[in-house]
Short mmCIF file of C-alpha atoms in Angstrom, two decimals:
data_model
loop_
_atom_site.label_atom_id
_atom_site.label_comp_id
_atom_site.label_asym_id
_atom_site.label_seq_id
_atom_site.Cartn_x
_atom_site.Cartn_y
_atom_site.Cartn_z
CA MET Y 16 9.90 30.76 94.27
CA SER Y 17 7.93 27.83 94.28
CA GLY Y 18 4.37 27.19 95.08
CA SER Y 19 0.82 26.28 93.56
CA PHE Y 20 -0.74 29.13 91.41
CA PHE Y 21 -3.76 30.82 92.34
CA GLN Y 22 -7.07 29.22 91.01
CA ARG Y 23 -8.13 30.94 87.75
CA ASP Y 24 -11.37 33.29 88.37
CA ARG Y 25 -13.15 31.89 85.37
CA THR Y 26 -16.15 34.08 86.09
CA TRP Y 27 -13.61 37.34 85.41
CA HIS Y 28 -12.28 35.39 82.36
CA PRO Y 29 -14.71 34.80 79.03
CA PRO Y 30 -16.81 31.13 79.69
CA ALA Y 31 -15.74 28.91 76.48
CA LEU Y 32 -19.38 29.31 75.26
CA THR Y 33 -20.42 32.96 73.91
CA PRO Y 34 -22.92 32.38 71.39
CA SER Y 35 -22.82 36.14 69.90
CA TYR Y 36 -19.33 34.92 69.13
CA LYS Y 37 -20.41 32.21 66.91
CA THR Y 38 -17.20 30.41 66.03
CA SER Y 39 -17.38 29.33 69.99
CA ILE Y 40 -20.24 27.52 69.47
CA LEU Y 41 -18.62 24.46 68.25
CA ARG Y 42 -15.58 24.97 69.58
CA SER Y 43 -16.30 24.98 73.64
CA PRO Y 44 -16.54 21.88 75.45
CA ARG Y 45 -19.68 20.24 76.79
CA ASN Y 46 -18.11 18.66 79.64
CA ALA Y 47 -16.72 20.52 82.83
CA LEU Y 48 -12.92 21.11 83.49
CA LEU Y 49 -11.48 18.65 85.69
CA SER Y 50 -10.02 21.11 88.41
CA LEU Y 51 -6.85 20.34 90.05
CA PRO Y 52 -4.21 22.18 92.15
CA THR Y 53 -1.11 23.10 90.10
CA THR Y 54 1.89 20.29 89.79
CA LEU Y 55 5.33 20.93 88.69
CA SER Y 56 3.94 20.26 84.93
CA GLU Y 57 2.27 23.65 85.17
CA GLU Y 58 4.50 25.24 87.98
CA THR Y 59 7.48 25.16 85.54
CA GLY Y 60 7.93 26.76 82.24
CA PRO Y 61 10.26 27.23 79.43
CA VAL Y 62 12.65 31.05 79.53
CA PHE Y 63 13.84 32.63 76.21
CA GLY Y 64 17.13 34.80 76.38
CA HIS Y 65 18.01 37.75 74.39
CA ASP Y 66 19.90 35.83 72.12
CA ILE Y 67 16.60 35.25 70.55
CA LEU Y 68 16.26 39.04 69.63
CA GLY Y 69 16.84 41.29 67.03
CA PRO Y 70 17.49 44.77 67.17
CA LEU Y 71 14.14 45.85 65.44
CA ASP Y 72 11.75 43.21 67.20
CA ASN Y 73 9.98 45.73 69.20
CA ASP Y 74 9.92 48.37 66.42
CA LEU Y 75 6.64 47.50 64.20
CA ILE Y 76 7.38 50.55 62.28
CA ARG Y 77 10.80 49.35 60.70
CA ASN Y 78 11.06 45.69 61.14
CA TYR Y 79 9.50 44.66 58.24
CA ALA Y 80 9.80 47.86 56.22
CA LYS Y 81 12.20 48.56 53.29
CA ASN Y 82 15.51 50.17 53.93
CA GLY Y 83 15.03 53.77 54.74
CA GLU Y 84 11.19 53.23 54.79
CA GLU Y 85 8.43 53.14 57.33
CA ALA Y 86 4.86 51.71 57.94
CA ILE Y 87 1.85 54.06 57.29
CA GLY Y 88 0.05 55.12 60.31
CA GLN Y 89 -0.70 56.89 63.32
CA ARG Y 90 2.70 56.72 65.24
CA ILE Y 91 2.48 54.89 68.58
CA LEU Y 92 4.46 53.46 71.59
CA VAL Y 93 2.98 50.82 73.77
CA TYR Y 94 4.60 50.31 77.28
CA GLY Y 95 3.61 48.55 80.52
CA ARG Y 96 4.68 46.04 83.23
CA VAL Y 97 3.96 42.29 83.83
CA LEU Y 98 3.37 41.86 86.99
CA ASP Y 99 0.87 38.82 89.30
CA GLU Y 100 -1.90 38.97 91.01
CA ALA Y 101 0.14 39.65 94.25
CA GLY Y 102 1.81 42.41 92.35
CA ARG Y 103 4.84 40.97 92.08
CA PRO Y 104 7.08 42.22 88.66
CA VAL Y 105 7.32 39.27 86.28
CA PRO Y 106 11.30 39.75 84.46
CA ASN Y 107 12.80 38.00 81.84
CA THR Y 108 9.67 37.08 80.02
CA LEU Y 109 8.66 36.84 76.65
CA VAL Y 110 5.73 38.93 75.34
CA GLU Y 111 4.83 38.77 71.81
CA PHE Y 112 2.26 40.82 69.78
CA TRP Y 113 0.52 40.99 66.57
CA GLN Y 114 -1.91 43.32 64.76
CA ALA Y 115 -3.83 44.80 61.19
CA ASN Y 116 -2.01 47.74 59.76
CA ALA Y 117 -3.30 51.50 60.21
CA GLY Y 118 -6.38 50.57 57.72
CA GLY Y 119 -7.20 47.56 59.75
CA ARG Y 120 -5.77 44.66 56.88
CA TYR Y 121 -3.81 41.75 58.28
CA ARG Y 122 -0.94 40.31 56.48
CA HIS Y 123 -2.14 37.01 56.41
CA LYS Y 124 -2.63 34.20 53.35
CA LYS Y 125 -6.49 33.74 54.79
CA GLU Y 126 -7.09 37.48 54.86
CA GLY Y 127 -9.51 39.21 52.23
CA TYR Y 128 -10.52 42.46 53.56
CA VAL Y 129 -10.41 45.02 50.75
CA ALA Y 130 -8.24 47.38 52.64
CA ALA Y 131 -4.66 47.80 51.32
CA ILE Y 132 -1.82 45.51 52.33
CA ASP Y 133 0.88 48.04 53.62
CA PRO Y 134 4.06 46.90 51.62
CA ASN Y 135 6.30 48.13 54.72
CA PHE Y 136 4.26 46.81 57.60
CA GLY Y 137 4.19 43.23 58.95
CA GLY Y 138 2.24 43.20 62.16
CA CYS Y 139 4.63 41.16 64.39
CA GLY Y 140 6.88 42.30 67.05
CA ARG Y 141 8.27 41.03 70.26
CA CYS Y 142 10.08 41.74 73.26
CA ILE Y 143 11.44 40.71 76.96
CA THR Y 144 10.59 42.21 80.21
CA ASP Y 145 13.47 43.99 81.99
CA ALA Y 146 14.24 43.04 85.82
CA ASP Y 147 11.17 45.46 87.00
CA GLY Y 148 8.89 43.46 84.13
CA ARG Y 149 8.75 46.56 81.66
CA TYR Y 150 8.02 45.98 78.04
CA GLU Y 151 7.80 48.73 75.40
CA PHE Y 152 7.54 49.01 71.78
CA ARG Y 153 6.56 51.27 68.82
CA THR Y 154 4.20 50.16 66.02
CA VAL Y 155 1.37 52.07 64.06
CA LYS Y 156 -2.13 52.29 65.46
CA PRO Y 157 -4.50 49.54 63.69
CA GLY Y 158 -7.06 50.22 62.25
CA ALA Y 159 -10.91 48.65 62.98
CA TYR Y 160 -11.45 45.29 61.18
CA PRO Y 161 -14.91 43.77 59.80
CA TRP Y 162 -15.24 40.03 59.92
CA PRO Y 163 -18.09 37.86 59.27
CA ASN Y 164 -20.18 37.26 62.62
CA GLY Y 165 -23.18 39.14 62.72
CA VAL Y 166 -23.73 40.90 59.27
CA ASN Y 167 -22.23 44.21 59.99
CA ASP Y 168 -19.63 43.33 63.05
CA TRP Y 169 -16.31 45.32 63.48
CA ARG Y 170 -13.44 44.63 65.73
CA PRO Y 171 -12.55 47.91 67.62
CA ALA Y 172 -8.61 48.71 66.86
CA HIS Y 173 -6.76 46.16 68.95
CA ILE Y 174 -3.54 44.42 69.31
CA HIS Y 175 -2.90 40.47 70.55
CA PHE Y 176 -0.67 39.76 73.04
CA SER Y 177 0.91 36.55 74.03
CA VAL Y 178 2.65 36.02 76.99
CA PHE Y 179 4.57 33.28 78.83
CA GLY Y 180 5.16 34.14 82.58
CA HIS Y 181 7.35 31.80 84.65
CA ALA Y 182 5.25 29.02 84.35
CA PHE Y 183 3.08 27.14 81.78
CA ALA Y 184 -0.13 27.68 84.59
CA GLN Y 185 0.69 31.24 83.69
CA ARG Y 186 0.41 31.10 79.81
CA LEU Y 187 -2.12 33.76 78.37
CA ILE Y 188 -3.16 35.30 74.90
CA THR Y 189 -5.19 38.29 75.33
CA GLN Y 190 -5.97 41.78 73.58
CA MET Y 191 -5.24 45.29 73.96
CA TYR Y 192 -8.01 48.16 72.95
CA PHE Y 193 -7.35 51.87 72.95
CA GLU Y 194 -9.00 54.26 75.59
CA GLY Y 195 -12.12 55.95 74.20
CA ASP Y 196 -12.89 53.57 71.25
CA PRO Y 197 -16.74 53.58 70.98
CA MET Y 198 -16.72 49.93 69.21
CA ILE Y 199 -15.22 48.60 72.38
CA TRP Y 200 -18.73 48.22 73.78
CA GLN Y 201 -20.28 46.97 70.44
CA CYS Y 202 -17.92 44.03 69.76
CA PRO Y 203 -19.16 40.53 70.52
CA ILE Y 204 -15.30 39.20 71.46
CA VAL Y 205 -15.01 41.66 73.94
CA LEU Y 206 -18.28 40.98 75.26
CA THR Y 207 -17.44 37.36 75.81
CA ILE Y 208 -16.48 39.07 78.89
CA ALA Y 209 -19.23 39.51 81.18
CA ASP Y 210 -17.67 42.20 83.83
CA PRO Y 211 -17.05 45.37 82.12
CA ALA Y 212 -14.21 46.08 84.97
CA ALA Y 213 -12.51 43.06 83.17
CA VAL Y 214 -12.96 44.72 80.13
CA GLY Y 215 -11.60 47.69 81.41
CA GLN Y 216 -8.38 45.78 82.43
CA LEU Y 217 -7.96 45.40 78.54
CA ILE Y 218 -8.23 49.43 77.62
CA ALA Y 219 -4.65 50.75 77.30
CA ALA Y 220 -4.68 54.59 78.63
CA LEU Y 221 -3.09 57.48 76.74
CA ASP Y 222 -0.64 58.34 78.69
CA ARG Y 223 0.31 61.87 77.62
CA HIS Y 224 3.67 62.08 79.68
CA ALA Y 225 5.01 59.43 77.76
CA THR Y 226 4.23 60.50 74.47
CA ILE Y 227 7.06 62.12 72.79
CA PRO Y 228 6.19 65.46 71.26
CA MET Y 229 6.40 65.59 67.55
CA ASP Y 230 6.64 61.75 67.01
CA SER Y 231 4.57 59.68 68.78
CA LEU Y 232 1.64 59.04 71.05
CA ALA Y 233 1.94 56.64 73.96
CA TYR Y 234 -0.71 54.08 75.51
CA LYS Y 235 0.13 52.37 79.17
CA PHE Y 236 -1.22 48.41 78.98
CA ASP Y 237 -0.49 46.55 82.18
CA ILE Y 238 -0.83 43.00 82.01
CA VAL Y 239 -1.63 40.80 85.35
CA LEU Y 240 -0.37 37.05 85.11
CA ARG Y 241 -1.79 34.47 87.96
CA GLY Y 242 -0.20 34.65 91.36
CA ARG Y 243 1.58 32.40 93.35
CA ARG Y 244 1.38 30.87 96.46
CA SER Y 245 4.62 31.11 98.67
CA THR Y 246 3.36 29.77 102.44
CA MET Y 247 6.00 27.64 104.33
CA PHE Y 248 3.48 25.21 105.00
CA GLU Y 249 2.19 23.97 101.65
CA ASN Y 250 2.20 20.31 101.78
CA LYS Y 251 4.77 19.18 99.34
CA ARG Y 252 7.19 16.32 99.75
CA GLU Y 253 9.77 17.46 97.04
CA GLY Y 254 10.01 20.74 98.90
CA ASN Y 255 8.86 24.31 98.99
CA MET O 3 -12.69 48.16 108.72
CA VAL O 4 -10.41 44.99 108.15
CA GLN O 5 -7.41 44.98 105.91
CA GLN O 6 -7.04 45.00 102.59
CA LEU O 7 -5.74 41.86 100.68
CA HIS O 8 -4.43 43.90 97.64
CA TYR O 9 -4.84 41.43 94.86
CA LEU O 10 -4.96 42.47 91.37
CA LYS O 11 -7.15 40.33 88.91
CA GLU O 12 -5.47 38.22 86.19
CA SER O 13 -5.77 39.81 83.02
CA PRO O 14 -8.83 38.53 81.21
CA SER O 15 -7.97 36.23 78.45
CA GLN O 16 -9.33 36.57 74.77
CA THR O 17 -9.23 34.80 71.70
CA ALA O 18 -6.02 34.16 69.59
CA GLY O 19 -8.11 34.42 66.51
CA PRO O 20 -7.55 33.40 63.09
CA TYR O 21 -4.41 35.06 62.32
CA VAL O 22 -2.60 34.17 65.51
CA HIS O 23 0.01 33.09 63.05
CA ILE O 24 1.17 36.28 62.30
CA GLY O 25 2.53 36.87 65.65
CA LEU O 26 3.67 33.25 66.69
CA ASN O 27 4.57 31.75 63.15
CA PRO O 28 5.17 34.61 61.04
CA ASN O 29 7.39 32.71 58.70
CA TRP O 30 4.77 29.82 58.10
CA VAL O 31 2.47 32.43 56.73
CA ASP O 32 4.98 34.23 54.63
CA ILE O 33 5.90 37.18 56.94
CA THR O 34 9.75 36.88 56.36
CA GLY O 35 12.78 38.67 57.27
CA VAL O 36 11.41 39.95 60.77
CA TRP O 37 13.08 36.97 62.41
CA ASP O 38 15.28 34.22 61.12
CA LYS O 39 12.99 30.94 61.99
CA ASP O 40 9.99 30.71 63.84
CA LEU O 41 10.31 29.98 67.53
CA GLY O 42 9.38 26.32 68.80
CA LEU O 43 10.10 24.56 65.73
CA ALA O 44 12.48 21.93 67.22
CA ILE O 45 12.37 20.51 70.62
CA VAL O 46 15.17 18.01 70.27
CA GLY O 47 18.98 17.99 68.79
CA PRO O 48 21.63 15.62 68.04
CA GLU O 49 22.38 15.55 71.68
CA THR O 50 19.10 14.96 73.70
CA ARG O 51 19.13 12.06 76.01
CA GLY O 52 15.94 10.10 75.96
CA GLU O 53 14.04 7.72 73.72
CA PRO O 54 12.81 9.48 70.55
CA ILE O 55 8.73 9.51 70.10
CA ILE O 56 6.22 10.88 67.86
CA LEU O 57 3.13 12.86 68.94
CA GLU O 58 0.65 13.50 66.38
CA GLY O 59 -3.00 14.41 66.57
CA ARG O 60 -5.58 15.93 64.98
CA ILE O 61 -8.16 18.52 66.21
CA THR O 62 -11.69 18.46 65.47
CA ASP O 63 -15.11 20.54 66.68
CA GLY O 64 -18.56 19.50 67.81
CA ALA O 65 -19.35 18.65 64.30
CA GLY O 66 -16.33 16.42 63.38
CA THR O 67 -14.80 18.96 61.34
CA PRO O 68 -10.98 19.67 61.61
CA VAL O 69 -9.80 22.95 63.12
CA ARG O 70 -7.83 24.07 60.71
CA ASP O 71 -6.41 27.13 62.28
CA ALA O 72 -5.57 26.18 66.01
CA LEU O 73 -2.31 26.63 67.37
CA VAL O 74 -0.56 23.97 69.69
CA GLU O 75 2.29 24.38 72.08
CA ILE O 76 3.49 21.64 74.54
CA TRP O 77 5.76 21.44 77.23
CA GLN O 78 6.88 18.27 79.09
CA ALA O 79 10.04 16.97 81.31
CA ASP O 80 13.12 15.39 80.20
CA ALA O 81 14.11 11.97 79.89
CA ASP O 82 14.63 11.87 83.80
CA GLY O 83 12.00 13.76 84.34
CA LEU O 84 12.94 17.02 84.90
CA TYR O 85 12.01 20.16 83.45
CA ASN O 86 14.09 22.85 81.84
CA SER O 87 12.60 25.82 83.84
CA PRO O 88 14.12 28.02 86.43
CA SER O 89 11.53 26.98 88.82
CA GLU O 90 13.08 23.44 88.68
CA THR O 91 14.44 22.70 91.73
CA ARG O 92 15.17 18.83 92.01
CA GLY O 93 18.36 19.02 89.59
CA LYS O 94 19.13 20.25 86.38
CA ALA O 95 17.28 19.34 83.40
CA ASP O 96 19.35 18.23 79.89
CA PRO O 97 20.32 20.98 79.10
CA SER O 98 19.86 19.77 74.77
CA PHE O 99 16.47 19.32 75.38
CA ALA O 100 14.07 22.63 75.21
CA GLY O 101 10.96 20.60 76.98
CA TRP O 102 8.71 23.44 75.20
CA ALA O 103 7.49 23.44 71.39
CA ARG O 104 4.83 24.94 69.35
CA GLN O 105 3.52 24.49 65.97
CA PRO O 106 0.20 25.75 63.93
CA VAL O 107 -1.90 22.78 63.07
CA SER O 108 -2.25 21.88 59.13
CA ASP O 109 -4.71 23.80 57.18
CA GLN O 110 -5.38 21.24 55.46
CA ASP O 111 -6.57 18.45 58.06
CA GLY O 112 -6.12 20.04 61.32
CA SER O 113 -3.20 17.86 62.42
CA PHE O 114 0.18 18.19 63.99
CA ARG O 115 3.26 16.53 64.87
CA PHE O 116 5.77 16.81 67.34
CA GLU O 117 8.95 15.00 67.24
CA THR O 118 10.46 14.67 70.76
CA ILE O 119 11.23 12.25 73.37
CA ARG O 120 9.69 10.42 76.11
CA PRO O 121 9.33 12.27 79.21
CA GLY O 122 10.17 11.02 82.77
CA ARG O 123 7.89 10.92 85.72
CA VAL O 124 7.40 13.54 88.13
CA PRO O 125 6.36 13.57 91.53
CA TYR O 126 2.58 14.94 92.03
CA PRO O 127 2.46 17.09 95.35
CA ASP O 128 2.03 14.37 97.82
CA GLY O 129 4.73 12.50 96.60
CA ARG O 130 2.86 10.05 94.56
CA MET O 131 4.92 9.60 90.94
CA GLN O 132 2.65 10.77 87.91
CA ALA O 133 3.01 8.70 84.59
CA PRO O 134 5.02 10.24 81.82
CA HIS O 135 2.75 12.97 80.36
CA ILE O 136 3.11 16.00 78.12
CA THR O 137 0.98 18.94 78.56
CA LEU O 138 -0.76 20.70 75.44
CA TRP O 139 -2.00 24.03 75.31
CA ILE O 140 -4.53 24.96 72.37
CA VAL O 141 -5.46 28.11 70.80
CA ALA O 142 -7.63 29.15 68.20
CA ARG O 143 -10.07 31.35 66.95
CA GLY O 144 -13.68 30.51 68.97
CA ILE O 145 -11.64 29.33 71.67
CA ASN O 146 -11.89 32.14 74.33
CA LEU O 147 -9.40 30.72 76.94
CA GLY O 148 -6.65 28.70 75.76
CA LEU O 149 -7.67 24.94 76.34
CA GLN O 150 -5.00 23.26 78.40
CA THR O 151 -4.72 18.76 78.09
CA ARG O 152 -2.42 16.33 78.87
CA ALA O 153 -1.21 13.27 76.55
CA TYR O 154 -0.58 9.99 78.27
CA PHE O 155 1.17 7.00 76.47
CA GLY O 156 -0.70 3.89 75.53
CA ASP O 157 2.09 1.89 76.36
CA GLU O 158 2.29 2.74 80.19
CA ASP O 159 -0.40 1.01 81.43
CA ALA O 160 0.29 0.60 85.17
CA ALA O 161 1.84 3.82 85.66
CA ASN O 162 -1.21 5.35 83.69
CA ALA O 163 -3.55 3.01 86.21
CA ALA O 164 -1.86 4.97 89.17
CA ASP O 165 -1.79 8.57 87.77
CA PRO O 166 -3.47 10.67 90.40
CA LEU O 167 -4.78 13.31 87.63
CA LEU O 168 -6.12 10.09 85.56
CA LEU O 169 -7.81 8.75 88.90
CA ARG O 170 -9.45 12.01 89.75
CA ILE O 171 -11.35 12.09 86.32
CA PRO O 172 -14.96 10.87 87.60
CA GLU O 173 -16.22 8.71 84.53
CA PRO O 174 -13.48 6.21 83.62
CA GLU O 175 -14.54 6.09 80.14
CA ARG O 176 -13.29 9.52 79.64
CA ARG O 177 -9.71 8.86 81.29
CA LYS O 178 -9.29 7.25 77.56
CA THR O 179 -9.50 10.60 75.91
CA LEU O 180 -6.27 11.58 77.45
CA ILE O 181 -4.27 8.32 76.39
CA ALA O 182 -2.22 8.57 73.13
CA THR O 183 -2.57 5.08 71.15
CA ARG O 184 0.67 4.09 70.39
CA SER O 185 1.59 2.53 66.66
CA GLU O 186 5.23 2.37 65.21
CA ARG O 187 6.81 3.97 61.65
CA ASP O 188 10.05 3.46 60.46
CA GLY O 189 11.11 2.00 63.98
CA LEU O 190 10.21 4.65 65.79
CA PRO O 191 6.72 4.90 68.33
CA VAL O 192 3.82 7.26 67.04
CA PHE O 193 1.68 8.12 69.80
CA PHE O 194 -1.70 9.33 68.27
CA PHE O 195 -3.76 11.87 70.50
CA ASP O 196 -6.90 12.98 68.93
CA ILE O 197 -8.25 16.30 70.12
CA ARG O 198 -11.96 16.72 70.33
CA LEU O 199 -12.81 19.99 71.53
CA GLN O 200 -16.68 19.06 72.11
CA GLY O 201 -19.36 16.30 71.92
CA GLU O 202 -18.75 12.41 71.63
CA GLY O 203 -15.31 11.44 72.74
CA GLU O 204 -14.76 14.80 74.08
CA THR O 205 -11.22 15.19 75.58
CA VAL O 206 -11.00 15.89 78.97
CA PHE O 207 -9.92 19.77 79.44
CA LEU O 208 -7.99 20.81 82.75
CA ASP O 209 -8.55 23.79 85.16
CA MET O 210 -5.09 23.81 86.95
#
């Protein structure tokens, strides 16, 4: 399928300048964005084959652990589908994710939080969606995490997601939050999003049907990428 | 009651945060052994067709301070102007050219450097040819939604003067922010592309 992509709804996304998230103040453009319909440069994008994946890439409990050991924390499955705004599945697309450990500590050289590093937890994973746009991974639930913004700001438990889609126009990085976490509604980064319904789209639901008894809880998190026009009457000389 | 459209809403973006490298360049931050090598380090191979060039630059914030924790991805056509993508319908792109690369900027001075090739020209939807360009996508702590821009080439004056996107920038002075300046090093063309997120000389960012 080829055709231009739906315009992004930039009132649904967070705006660039969100002063309560302080770092955005100097890192947000002051000029208007230049708005144009997509061209081939945005309607194409890279693809990644299963050959890049190792057997443990979607198992964060074991992919950094020493032989026979596992990461410490509440065992969870995270699963969902990648769809576009027209409801079509987005198959064969790379989904990458990263997170802190169960205590809220990231494994990163610039990170100085006092909570302990888990020697068996790296915090990164990836998978490629199947023919129906589905993905799944196993991890430990990340802990809340304090950060230097306000004097006493804490991030809710969250997992970062990076998704490619089928076109560079669909490229997206976002964060997943957990159902019922009261800290979601206190977080300056979450609240860069104005519409509570848009925030709700980033909150994964606890799914007792997908939970594995005596093993792991499960959370469902669907991701929606930009939709694509498919009318026969698009004015394109190189074809539609 | 009219029929319902039933469109979904796009998942809202969130910042990539300061630790984006854990997920996207884990080996670079010493998370080794999870995957062999970070994705997107090399865009060209020995078989790649086209003129080798270097695209380098530096990202600064509204106070002129280098942004030391950003991550940059590039996406571009091959030497014949074809994209290595299943959505490319005009022909088969050079199989030894990925077209996509990514790297963290230097945690010292916010600089980045891609060894790539000069892309061929790609048509605009109305059939006019666009000037050669590389699409860049920048994420970082403090950036709520990835910033998209394009680098054009400082030695393509005639093509740049007729480029449909550059012509749409209302202030001619700001078009220059998308044109990488050419120099040479060891016989290779080097194009410097300064990215200023805010303030004087602010780069034009795209909503496409």
